[in-house]
Amino acid sequence: MLARSSVRGVLTMMIGALQSSVREHSRGASARGFRRSVLFSSAAATVFVGIIGCASITFGAAIVGRTRHVGLNPQPAMELDVLKAKYRRPAFIPFPRENPYTPEKASLGKRLFFDTRLSLSSSQSCASCHSPGFSWGDGLSVGVGHGMVKLGRRSPSIVNTAWATTFMWDGRWESLEEQALDPIQSAGELNMPIERLMDRLASVAGYKLLFAAAFPDEGMNPKTLADAIATYERTVVSDHAPFDAWIEGAEGAIPEQAKRGFVIFNTKGRCASCHEGWSFTNDGFHDIGIPSDDPGRARQLPQITKMNHAFKTPGLREIVRRGPYMHNGSIATLEEVVEHYDQGGIDRPSRSDLIGPLGLTSQEKVDLVAFLSTLTSNAAATTVPVLPR
Amino acid sequence: MPRLALVALSIAGVALGALSAVALVADHTVHQQGRKFSFQSAIIKKGTPLTFVNDDTVPHNVASTTKGNEFDLGSQPPGASTDVTFTEAGEVQVICAIHPRMRMMVSVRD
Ligand SMILES: [Cu+2]
């Protein structure tokens, strides 16, 4: 009880500190020069307190006018219980209306996911890079594709993709169904022309039966292949972790140090600005200052400055088992990840305004890592399916 | 098909909580609280500014890549309010480049 209220006290204090530090930071990063003294100072939500910026055109034809600042309602200090409620696990897995769940689809999808015959060389499957043994990644700094050639980015874990909005580090696909066909055909990955794959699968009697059972009206084609794989992938959900037990009320489920880390995660560390909610991501794109030439999201949105070197925020479930970290696997340990955020990485025009020196104490850094460790579940072993012949 | 919200000229006070996809954008203002645009779609007259207010707790990056009405507000900190005037009639997809769930359509009318 004592520990709990002290965590709450710290939380209240730190949210205040966070507000002022974000304020400070935003001002520093803004080319338009916001006057800090008036930011957040008014209680009225829509009172305009000053006209600071001057008219400018960023690019293209729409005219970007003056930027003013408005007084926002000061954020009420958040109670620890209110904060914890934001991290409750959802009750069910969402499936899209266009591709609803059926056990037949998921079962077929699981076989396809683990089947090396999906690659031209018949030596790699989806599971080669998204292995349950490595929390649905591959434990490597960057993926390895056709001919054992290294790819440019780390294989992302597919855990909790049912809740994702965009897919791939650069968000270039907007559905799991679209995404599923990309690595199969990509020359650097499974390198398998889709028509050839369909011919190969059609020659496997067991697959004909499984497709007929899962898609009685549609049968076997690239769309049903993608639908089945996507359905299976959506069933890959991170298991209950000690953190969940604590969220659900078991006070002793995680150590006090981890509880302090949770508060830092949500306040001074600014982690929760992006690693939001029960799966610890809002799918946002940020340049977090990692040394790398990779344009990231700017491949999709080249006109937008902040998308240079920006990558999709990964969820943090099972994070202890998911190293090495970052889009290019350039950071080996969580301690070093925390150190990176504390220092703020490379200061460049594209760097997110949420990234910058944090001034964490060594105790706070240790607390953060202790908290992250509570997101690891005691995952049950995944069975490898018997593949049809 | 999302219903269109009419951007009216009136400055009638609309409570923040009452804003929805069907309400009038009474003061030509789109809010961005809780990683959401307060409208899924809006109609506006060409040349009339539409105001994007970041009343959230994190920066947003409102932008459009729709031909003829491209713009990029860059990182818009909490507490900032910026006007955007569309100069070409047509359907404009407005996004937050940071948060892929934030998108809205602006129908720019002559
Ligand atoms: Cu946003």
Short mmCIF file of C-alpha atoms and ligand atoms in Angstrom, two decimals:
data_model
loop_
_atom_site.label_atom_id
_atom_site.label_comp_id
_atom_site.label_asym_id
_atom_site.label_seq_id
_atom_site.Cartn_x
_atom_site.Cartn_y
_atom_site.Cartn_z
CA MET A 1 0.00 0.00 0.00
CA LEU A 2 2.78 2.33 0.96
CA ALA A 3 4.77 1.50 -2.14
CA ARG A 4 1.71 1.98 -4.27
CA SER A 5 0.90 5.45 -3.04
CA SER A 6 4.49 6.50 -3.33
CA VAL A 7 4.51 5.38 -6.96
CA ARG A 8 1.36 7.44 -7.46
CA GLY A 9 2.94 10.50 -5.89
CA VAL A 10 5.93 10.21 -8.14
CA LEU A 11 3.65 9.77 -11.13
CA THR A 12 1.70 12.94 -10.42
CA MET A 13 4.90 14.86 -10.06
CA MET A 14 6.48 13.45 -13.14
CA ILE A 15 3.55 14.06 -15.44
CA GLY A 16 3.90 17.72 -14.57
CA ALA A 17 7.59 17.51 -15.34
CA LEU A 18 6.88 15.77 -18.62
CA GLN A 19 4.49 18.47 -19.72
CA SER A 20 7.02 21.16 -19.17
CA SER A 21 9.81 19.18 -20.77
CA VAL A 22 7.76 18.49 -23.90
CA ARG A 23 6.83 22.14 -23.99
CA GLU A 24 10.44 23.16 -23.76
CA HIS A 25 11.45 20.68 -26.35
CA SER A 26 8.74 21.57 -28.83
CA ARG A 27 9.74 25.16 -28.61
CA GLY A 28 13.38 24.40 -29.15
CA ALA A 29 12.65 22.27 -32.16
CA SER A 30 10.18 24.57 -33.80
CA ALA A 31 11.44 26.83 -36.53
CA ARG A 32 8.53 29.14 -35.92
CA GLY A 33 9.57 29.96 -32.39
CA PHE A 34 6.73 29.46 -29.98
CA ARG A 35 6.63 31.67 -26.94
CA ARG A 36 6.92 29.21 -24.10
CA SER A 37 5.46 31.38 -21.39
CA VAL A 38 1.99 31.26 -22.85
CA LEU A 39 1.93 27.61 -23.88
CA PHE A 40 -0.35 25.52 -21.72
CA SER A 41 -0.90 28.47 -19.47
CA SER A 42 -4.52 29.21 -20.16
CA ALA A 43 -7.34 27.07 -18.91
CA ALA A 44 -9.51 27.85 -21.90
CA ALA A 45 -9.26 25.31 -24.65
CA THR A 46 -9.82 27.59 -27.59
CA VAL A 47 -8.59 31.00 -26.56
CA PHE A 48 -6.04 32.26 -28.99
CA VAL A 49 -3.27 33.90 -27.08
CA GLY A 50 -0.96 35.15 -29.72
CA ILE A 51 -0.07 35.15 -33.37
CA ILE A 52 3.56 34.31 -33.70
CA GLY A 53 4.30 32.61 -36.98
CA CYS A 54 4.26 34.23 -40.35
CA ALA A 55 2.62 32.94 -43.49
CA SER A 56 4.68 30.43 -45.38
CA ILE A 57 4.28 27.83 -48.07
CA THR A 58 5.91 24.54 -47.23
CA PHE A 59 5.51 22.95 -50.67
CA GLY A 60 2.86 22.41 -53.30
CA ALA A 61 -0.24 24.43 -53.69
CA ALA A 62 -2.01 24.56 -50.35
CA ILE A 63 -1.03 27.64 -48.40
CA VAL A 64 0.15 27.12 -44.86
CA GLY A 65 -0.70 30.18 -42.88
CA ARG A 66 0.12 31.60 -39.52
CA THR A 67 0.76 29.34 -36.60
CA ARG A 68 -0.64 30.51 -33.31
CA HIS A 69 -0.61 28.86 -30.00
CA VAL A 70 -3.71 28.05 -28.10
CA GLY A 71 -4.09 27.57 -24.42
CA LEU A 72 -4.83 23.97 -23.65
CA ASN A 73 -6.49 22.69 -20.56
CA PRO A 74 -3.72 21.65 -18.20
CA GLN A 75 -3.53 17.87 -18.09
CA PRO A 76 -5.01 16.62 -14.86
CA ALA A 77 -2.52 14.56 -12.89
CA MET A 78 -3.18 10.99 -13.88
CA GLU A 79 -3.90 8.49 -11.16
CA LEU A 80 -1.84 5.33 -11.36
CA ASP A 81 -5.00 3.24 -11.65
CA VAL A 82 -6.25 5.31 -14.57
CA LEU A 83 -2.91 4.93 -16.28
CA LYS A 84 -2.84 1.19 -15.65
CA ALA A 85 -6.30 0.82 -17.18
CA LYS A 86 -4.87 2.02 -20.50
CA TYR A 87 -2.74 -1.13 -20.60
CA ARG A 88 -5.46 -3.72 -20.17
CA ARG A 89 -5.32 -6.59 -22.63
CA PRO A 90 -8.16 -6.67 -25.16
CA ALA A 91 -10.77 -9.39 -24.80
CA PHE A 92 -10.66 -10.62 -28.38
CA ILE A 93 -8.56 -10.59 -31.54
CA PRO A 94 -9.92 -8.29 -34.27
CA PHE A 95 -10.34 -9.84 -37.72
CA PRO A 96 -11.29 -7.74 -40.75
CA ARG A 97 -14.77 -8.09 -42.23
CA GLU A 98 -13.24 -8.97 -45.62
CA ASN A 99 -11.31 -11.87 -44.10
CA PRO A 100 -13.10 -13.21 -41.04
CA TYR A 101 -11.62 -15.92 -38.85
CA THR A 102 -12.37 -19.57 -39.48
CA PRO A 103 -10.43 -22.44 -37.87
CA GLU A 104 -9.92 -24.00 -41.33
CA LYS A 105 -8.28 -20.83 -42.64
CA ALA A 106 -6.05 -20.46 -39.59
CA SER A 107 -5.00 -24.09 -39.78
CA LEU A 108 -4.16 -23.85 -43.48
CA GLY A 109 -2.39 -20.55 -42.86
CA LYS A 110 -0.22 -22.09 -40.16
CA ARG A 111 0.92 -24.86 -42.52
CA LEU A 112 1.72 -22.34 -45.24
CA PHE A 113 3.58 -20.15 -42.74
CA PHE A 114 5.87 -22.99 -41.74
CA ASP A 115 6.25 -24.51 -45.23
CA THR A 116 9.66 -24.01 -46.86
CA ARG A 117 8.11 -24.84 -50.24
CA LEU A 118 6.88 -21.24 -50.30
CA SER A 119 10.41 -20.23 -51.28
CA LEU A 120 11.96 -20.79 -54.71
CA SER A 121 14.79 -22.76 -53.11
CA SER A 122 12.33 -24.75 -50.94
CA SER A 123 14.63 -23.94 -48.03
CA GLN A 124 13.00 -20.94 -46.35
CA SER A 125 9.55 -20.34 -44.95
CA CYS A 126 7.89 -17.33 -43.32
CA ALA A 127 8.94 -18.93 -40.02
CA SER A 128 12.63 -18.80 -41.00
CA CYS A 129 12.61 -15.08 -40.23
CA HIS A 130 9.56 -15.05 -37.94
CA SER A 131 10.36 -17.95 -35.67
CA PRO A 132 8.37 -18.66 -32.51
CA GLY A 133 11.70 -19.63 -30.95
CA PHE A 134 12.79 -15.99 -31.20
CA SER A 135 9.43 -14.47 -30.25
CA TRP A 136 8.48 -14.44 -33.95
CA GLY A 137 11.65 -12.72 -35.15
CA ASP A 138 14.98 -14.32 -36.05
CA GLY A 139 17.41 -13.03 -33.43
CA LEU A 140 19.61 -11.54 -36.17
CA SER A 141 20.52 -7.89 -36.68
CA VAL A 142 19.13 -7.98 -40.24
CA GLY A 143 17.11 -10.60 -42.06
CA VAL A 144 18.67 -13.17 -44.38
CA GLY A 145 16.87 -14.02 -47.62
CA HIS A 146 17.32 -15.96 -50.85
CA GLY A 147 20.87 -17.25 -51.31
CA MET A 148 21.65 -16.37 -47.67
CA VAL A 149 22.03 -12.72 -48.67
CA LYS A 150 21.50 -10.19 -45.90
CA LEU A 151 18.58 -7.79 -46.13
CA GLY A 152 18.67 -4.12 -45.18
CA ARG A 153 16.50 -4.29 -42.09
CA ARG A 154 15.81 -6.51 -39.12
CA SER A 155 13.03 -9.11 -39.37
CA PRO A 156 10.18 -7.64 -37.31
CA SER A 157 8.32 -9.89 -34.89
CA ILE A 158 4.83 -10.75 -36.11
CA VAL A 159 3.45 -10.88 -32.59
CA ASN A 160 0.19 -8.88 -32.17
CA THR A 161 0.01 -7.88 -35.85
CA ALA A 162 -3.77 -8.35 -35.66
CA TRP A 163 -3.86 -4.87 -34.11
CA ALA A 164 -1.46 -3.20 -36.56
CA THR A 165 -2.48 -0.46 -39.00
CA THR A 166 0.41 -0.61 -41.45
CA PHE A 167 3.01 -3.28 -42.11
CA MET A 168 6.77 -3.41 -42.67
CA TRP A 169 9.24 -1.04 -41.02
CA ASP A 170 8.30 1.63 -43.57
CA GLY A 171 4.56 0.92 -43.44
CA ARG A 172 4.33 0.27 -47.16
CA TRP A 173 1.43 -2.21 -46.86
CA GLU A 174 -1.90 -1.37 -45.33
CA SER A 175 -3.18 -4.88 -44.71
CA LEU A 176 -1.71 -8.16 -43.59
CA GLU A 177 -3.23 -9.77 -46.67
CA GLU A 178 -1.30 -7.43 -49.01
CA GLN A 179 1.81 -7.78 -46.91
CA ALA A 180 1.82 -11.59 -46.87
CA LEU A 181 2.49 -11.85 -50.62
CA ASP A 182 5.40 -9.37 -50.56
CA PRO A 183 8.22 -11.39 -48.93
CA ILE A 184 7.13 -14.52 -50.82
CA GLN A 185 7.74 -12.82 -54.17
CA SER A 186 10.51 -10.42 -53.19
CA ALA A 187 13.73 -11.38 -54.99
CA GLY A 188 15.78 -10.85 -51.86
CA GLU A 189 13.51 -12.91 -49.64
CA LEU A 190 11.63 -16.10 -50.66
CA ASN A 191 12.08 -15.13 -54.35
CA MET A 192 9.08 -17.16 -55.45
CA PRO A 193 7.03 -16.04 -58.48
CA ILE A 194 3.40 -16.29 -57.38
CA GLU A 195 2.20 -18.32 -60.40
CA ARG A 196 4.94 -20.83 -59.86
CA LEU A 197 4.00 -21.08 -56.19
CA MET A 198 0.36 -21.72 -57.06
CA ASP A 199 1.44 -24.49 -59.46
CA ARG A 200 3.64 -26.00 -56.79
CA LEU A 201 0.91 -25.94 -54.14
CA ALA A 202 -1.64 -27.34 -56.62
CA SER A 203 0.61 -30.34 -57.09
CA VAL A 204 0.34 -31.15 -53.37
CA ALA A 205 -2.83 -33.20 -52.85
CA GLY A 206 -3.08 -32.28 -49.18
CA TYR A 207 -3.11 -28.55 -49.95
CA LYS A 208 -5.93 -28.98 -52.48
CA LEU A 209 -8.06 -30.48 -49.71
CA LEU A 210 -7.10 -27.85 -47.16
CA PHE A 211 -7.84 -24.95 -49.54
CA ALA A 212 -11.16 -26.57 -50.49
CA ALA A 213 -12.09 -26.83 -46.82
CA ALA A 214 -11.02 -23.28 -45.96
CA PHE A 215 -12.31 -21.60 -49.13
CA PRO A 216 -15.13 -23.74 -50.54
CA ASP A 217 -16.19 -21.01 -52.98
CA GLU A 218 -12.84 -19.61 -53.99
CA GLY A 219 -10.42 -22.52 -53.92
CA MET A 220 -6.69 -22.03 -54.33
CA ASN A 221 -5.36 -18.71 -55.63
CA PRO A 222 -2.99 -15.95 -54.50
CA LYS A 223 -5.78 -14.15 -52.64
CA THR A 224 -6.84 -17.18 -50.61
CA LEU A 225 -3.17 -17.97 -49.95
CA ALA A 226 -2.73 -14.49 -48.48
CA ASP A 227 -6.04 -14.67 -46.59
CA ALA A 228 -5.01 -17.93 -44.93
CA ILE A 229 -1.54 -16.74 -43.93
CA ALA A 230 -2.92 -13.43 -42.61
CA THR A 231 -5.57 -15.27 -40.58
CA TYR A 232 -2.96 -17.46 -38.96
CA GLU A 233 -0.69 -14.48 -38.26
CA ARG A 234 -3.53 -12.69 -36.47
CA THR A 235 -3.75 -15.58 -34.03
CA VAL A 236 -0.14 -14.98 -32.95
CA VAL A 237 -0.75 -12.95 -29.79
CA SER A 238 1.68 -12.36 -26.95
CA ASP A 239 0.82 -14.44 -23.91
CA HIS A 240 0.04 -13.16 -20.43
CA ALA A 241 3.09 -11.65 -18.80
CA PRO A 242 3.75 -10.65 -15.18
CA PHE A 243 2.94 -7.08 -16.26
CA ASP A 244 -0.61 -8.18 -17.19
CA ALA A 245 -1.08 -9.79 -13.80
CA TRP A 246 -0.08 -6.49 -12.17
CA ILE A 247 -2.43 -4.52 -14.43
CA GLU A 248 -5.22 -6.91 -13.43
CA GLY A 249 -4.58 -6.23 -9.75
CA ALA A 250 -1.94 -8.67 -8.49
CA GLU A 251 0.28 -6.20 -6.65
CA GLY A 252 3.08 -8.66 -6.09
CA ALA A 253 3.29 -9.82 -9.71
CA ILE A 254 6.15 -7.46 -10.57
CA PRO A 255 8.91 -5.96 -8.41
CA GLU A 256 8.72 -2.40 -7.05
CA GLN A 257 11.61 -1.45 -9.29
CA ALA A 258 9.55 -2.41 -12.35
CA LYS A 259 6.61 -0.32 -11.05
CA ARG A 260 8.91 2.68 -10.80
CA GLY A 261 10.12 1.87 -14.32
CA PHE A 262 6.51 1.87 -15.54
CA VAL A 263 6.06 5.39 -14.19
CA ILE A 264 9.26 6.60 -15.86
CA PHE A 265 8.13 4.89 -19.07
CA ASN A 266 4.96 6.98 -18.99
CA THR A 267 6.49 10.27 -17.88
CA LYS A 268 10.11 11.40 -17.95
CA GLY A 269 11.18 8.69 -20.38
CA ARG A 270 8.44 9.73 -22.87
CA CYS A 271 8.37 6.12 -24.05
CA ALA A 272 4.58 5.85 -23.89
CA SER A 273 4.13 8.75 -26.30
CA CYS A 274 4.77 6.16 -29.02
CA HIS A 275 4.84 2.79 -27.26
CA GLU A 276 1.22 3.24 -26.30
CA GLY A 277 -1.40 0.84 -24.99
CA TRP A 278 -1.38 -2.88 -24.15
CA SER A 279 0.77 -3.88 -27.16
CA PHE A 280 3.05 -0.88 -26.62
CA THR A 281 2.77 0.78 -30.02
CA ASN A 282 0.49 3.28 -31.73
CA ASP A 283 2.06 2.32 -35.09
CA GLY A 284 3.52 5.81 -35.44
CA PHE A 285 6.57 6.69 -37.56
CA HIS A 286 9.52 8.46 -36.01
CA ASP A 287 13.17 9.16 -36.68
CA ILE A 288 14.68 8.27 -33.34
CA GLY A 289 18.18 9.40 -34.29
CA ILE A 290 19.73 6.04 -35.17
CA PRO A 291 22.85 6.36 -37.39
CA SER A 292 21.63 4.93 -40.72
CA ASP A 293 21.25 6.04 -44.34
CA ASP A 294 17.97 4.19 -44.70
CA PRO A 295 15.24 6.69 -45.73
CA GLY A 296 12.59 4.56 -43.99
CA ARG A 297 9.07 5.96 -44.28
CA ALA A 298 10.33 8.70 -46.62
CA ARG A 299 10.23 6.10 -49.39
CA GLN A 300 6.44 6.36 -49.13
CA LEU A 301 6.27 10.04 -48.16
CA PRO A 302 9.36 11.67 -49.68
CA GLN A 303 7.93 15.20 -49.37
CA ILE A 304 7.60 15.08 -45.60
CA THR A 305 10.74 16.06 -43.73
CA LYS A 306 9.95 14.18 -40.54
CA MET A 307 9.56 10.90 -42.40
CA ASN A 308 13.23 10.74 -43.31
CA HIS A 309 14.85 7.90 -41.35
CA ALA A 310 11.46 7.30 -39.72
CA PHE A 311 10.36 3.75 -38.97
CA LYS A 312 7.26 2.18 -37.54
CA THR A 313 7.20 2.01 -33.74
CA PRO A 314 7.45 -1.68 -32.82
CA GLY A 315 5.42 -3.11 -29.97
CA LEU A 316 7.37 -4.12 -26.88
CA ARG A 317 5.76 -7.41 -25.87
CA GLU A 318 8.38 -10.14 -25.32
CA ILE A 319 10.99 -7.43 -25.86
CA VAL A 320 13.67 -9.09 -23.75
CA ARG A 321 13.71 -11.99 -26.19
CA ARG A 322 13.64 -9.84 -29.32
CA GLY A 323 17.15 -8.40 -29.52
CA PRO A 324 19.13 -7.08 -31.22
CA TYR A 325 17.05 -3.92 -31.42
CA MET A 326 16.07 -1.09 -33.82
CA HIS A 327 15.20 -1.34 -37.52
CA ASN A 328 18.75 -2.40 -38.35
CA GLY A 329 19.56 -4.44 -35.26
CA SER A 330 22.31 -1.96 -34.42
CA ILE A 331 21.75 -2.00 -30.63
CA ALA A 332 22.47 -5.25 -28.82
CA THR A 333 20.89 -4.85 -25.39
CA LEU A 334 17.95 -3.11 -23.74
CA GLU A 335 20.36 -1.24 -21.46
CA GLU A 336 21.97 0.27 -24.56
CA VAL A 337 18.56 1.03 -26.04
CA VAL A 338 17.65 3.03 -22.93
CA GLU A 339 21.04 4.75 -23.13
CA HIS A 340 20.34 5.68 -26.76
CA TYR A 341 17.04 7.31 -25.86
CA ASP A 342 18.58 9.07 -22.89
CA GLN A 343 21.20 10.65 -25.14
CA GLY A 344 18.76 11.33 -27.96
CA GLY A 345 20.67 10.03 -30.96
CA ILE A 346 21.57 12.13 -33.98
CA ASP A 347 20.04 15.61 -33.96
CA ARG A 348 18.89 16.12 -37.57
CA PRO A 349 15.88 17.87 -39.16
CA SER A 350 13.95 14.62 -39.41
CA ARG A 351 14.44 13.59 -35.79
CA SER A 352 11.19 13.34 -33.87
CA ASP A 353 10.49 16.23 -31.49
CA LEU A 354 9.86 13.60 -28.83
CA ILE A 355 13.48 12.47 -29.05
CA GLY A 356 16.21 14.39 -27.25
CA PRO A 357 18.33 14.14 -24.13
CA LEU A 358 16.17 12.93 -21.25
CA GLY A 359 18.49 13.32 -18.28
CA LEU A 360 17.61 9.94 -16.79
CA THR A 361 19.51 8.93 -13.69
CA SER A 362 21.29 5.60 -13.65
CA GLN A 363 18.64 4.31 -11.23
CA GLU A 364 15.86 5.36 -13.61
CA LYS A 365 17.55 3.53 -16.47
CA VAL A 366 17.80 0.34 -14.42
CA ASP A 367 14.14 0.74 -13.40
CA LEU A 368 13.09 1.09 -17.04
CA VAL A 369 14.83 -2.13 -18.03
CA ALA A 370 13.28 -3.87 -15.00
CA PHE A 371 9.87 -2.75 -16.21
CA LEU A 372 10.51 -3.91 -19.79
CA SER A 373 11.46 -7.33 -18.43
CA THR A 374 7.95 -7.77 -17.02
CA LEU A 375 6.52 -7.77 -20.57
CA THR A 376 7.96 -11.21 -21.22
CA SER A 377 5.42 -14.00 -21.04
CA ASN A 378 5.96 -17.62 -20.17
CA ALA A 379 5.00 -18.43 -23.74
CA ALA A 380 3.80 -21.96 -24.31
CA ALA A 381 5.80 -23.85 -26.94
CA THR A 382 4.43 -23.45 -30.48
CA THR A 383 3.92 -26.75 -32.24
CA VAL A 384 5.28 -27.04 -35.75
CA PRO A 385 2.54 -28.36 -38.05
CA VAL A 386 2.78 -31.55 -40.07
CA LEU A 387 2.93 -30.38 -43.68
CA PRO A 388 0.79 -31.83 -46.44
CA ARG A 389 2.50 -33.93 -49.15
CA MET B 1 -18.88 5.93 -47.33
CA PRO B 2 -18.09 8.42 -44.58
CA ARG B 3 -20.65 11.13 -44.13
CA LEU B 4 -19.46 14.57 -44.96
CA ALA B 5 -19.31 17.27 -42.38
CA LEU B 6 -20.29 20.68 -43.55
CA VAL B 7 -17.91 23.46 -42.85
CA ALA B 8 -20.23 26.35 -42.12
CA LEU B 9 -19.28 29.96 -41.76
CA SER B 10 -21.00 30.38 -38.42
CA ILE B 11 -18.84 30.72 -35.35
CA ALA B 12 -21.38 29.00 -33.15
CA GLY B 13 -19.67 27.46 -30.17
CA VAL B 14 -19.39 23.72 -30.51
CA ALA B 15 -18.33 21.83 -27.42
CA LEU B 16 -15.26 19.71 -28.00
CA GLY B 17 -16.97 16.57 -26.83
CA ALA B 18 -19.84 17.04 -29.24
CA LEU B 19 -17.64 17.09 -32.32
CA SER B 20 -18.24 14.15 -34.57
CA ALA B 21 -18.16 13.12 -38.19
CA VAL B 22 -21.59 14.62 -38.74
CA ALA B 23 -21.31 17.88 -36.83
CA LEU B 24 -20.66 21.19 -38.47
CA VAL B 25 -17.09 22.39 -38.44
CA ALA B 26 -18.41 25.56 -36.97
CA ASP B 27 -15.19 27.47 -36.68
CA HIS B 28 -13.30 25.76 -39.54
CA THR B 29 -11.25 23.94 -36.96
CA VAL B 30 -10.06 20.37 -36.92
CA HIS B 31 -8.86 19.13 -33.53
CA GLN B 32 -6.32 16.37 -32.97
CA GLN B 33 -6.98 15.12 -29.47
CA GLY B 34 -6.28 11.49 -28.61
CA ARG B 35 -4.38 10.76 -31.88
CA LYS B 36 -7.54 11.47 -33.90
CA PHE B 37 -8.81 14.12 -36.27
CA SER B 38 -12.11 15.42 -34.94
CA PHE B 39 -13.63 14.86 -38.40
CA GLN B 40 -13.39 12.02 -40.87
CA SER B 41 -14.32 14.39 -43.65
CA ALA B 42 -15.15 18.02 -44.22
CA ILE B 43 -16.32 20.31 -46.99
CA ILE B 44 -14.68 23.68 -47.37
CA LYS B 45 -14.79 26.50 -49.88
CA LYS B 46 -11.66 27.01 -51.94
CA GLY B 47 -9.65 29.82 -50.40
CA THR B 48 -11.19 29.54 -46.93
CA PRO B 49 -8.62 28.52 -44.36
CA LEU B 50 -9.07 25.32 -42.39
CA THR B 51 -7.41 25.40 -38.98
CA PHE B 52 -5.60 22.39 -37.56
CA VAL B 53 -5.21 22.57 -33.78
CA ASN B 54 -2.96 20.18 -31.94
CA ASP B 55 -4.77 19.87 -28.64
CA ASP B 56 -3.15 16.54 -27.96
CA THR B 57 -0.24 15.59 -25.69
CA VAL B 58 2.18 14.66 -28.51
CA PRO B 59 3.36 16.35 -31.71
CA HIS B 60 1.42 15.65 -34.91
CA ASN B 61 2.44 16.17 -38.53
CA VAL B 62 -0.56 17.15 -40.63
CA ALA B 63 0.15 16.88 -44.35
CA SER B 64 -1.27 16.06 -47.75
CA THR B 65 0.28 14.62 -50.86
CA THR B 66 -2.86 15.11 -52.96
CA LYS B 67 -1.77 16.78 -56.20
CA GLY B 68 -2.47 20.50 -56.28
CA ASN B 69 -3.06 20.78 -52.55
CA GLU B 70 0.17 19.42 -51.12
CA PHE B 71 1.36 20.73 -47.78
CA ASP B 72 3.38 19.67 -44.77
CA LEU B 73 2.90 21.35 -41.42
CA GLY B 74 5.97 19.57 -40.09
CA SER B 75 6.04 18.64 -36.45
CA GLN B 76 3.17 20.55 -34.85
CA PRO B 77 3.69 20.71 -31.09
CA PRO B 78 0.86 20.48 -28.57
CA GLY B 79 -0.78 23.87 -28.26
CA ALA B 80 -0.11 24.93 -31.87
CA SER B 81 -2.79 25.97 -34.31
CA THR B 82 -2.09 26.37 -38.02
CA ASP B 83 -4.27 27.47 -40.94
CA VAL B 84 -4.19 25.68 -44.26
CA THR B 85 -5.83 27.20 -47.32
CA PHE B 86 -6.60 24.82 -50.17
CA THR B 87 -6.22 26.41 -53.58
CA GLU B 88 -7.49 23.66 -55.89
CA ALA B 89 -11.01 22.25 -55.90
CA GLY B 90 -11.23 18.51 -55.37
CA GLU B 91 -10.94 15.72 -52.84
CA VAL B 92 -7.90 16.08 -50.62
CA GLN B 93 -6.60 13.28 -48.42
CA VAL B 94 -5.21 14.82 -45.24
CA ILE B 95 -3.01 12.65 -43.07
CA CYS B 96 -0.91 12.82 -39.99
CA ALA B 97 2.39 11.49 -41.29
CA ILE B 98 3.31 10.25 -37.83
CA HIS B 99 0.11 8.40 -36.92
CA PRO B 100 -1.27 6.26 -39.74
CA ARG B 101 -4.71 5.99 -38.13
CA MET B 102 -5.16 9.75 -38.47
CA ARG B 103 -6.59 10.50 -41.89
CA MET B 104 -9.45 12.57 -43.19
CA MET B 105 -10.88 13.72 -46.51
CA VAL B 106 -11.34 17.39 -47.26
CA SER B 107 -13.67 18.20 -50.11
CA VAL B 108 -12.59 21.55 -51.53
CA ARG B 109 -15.42 23.25 -53.43
CA ASP B 110 -15.32 26.14 -55.89
CU CU C 1 -0.52 12.42 -35.40
#
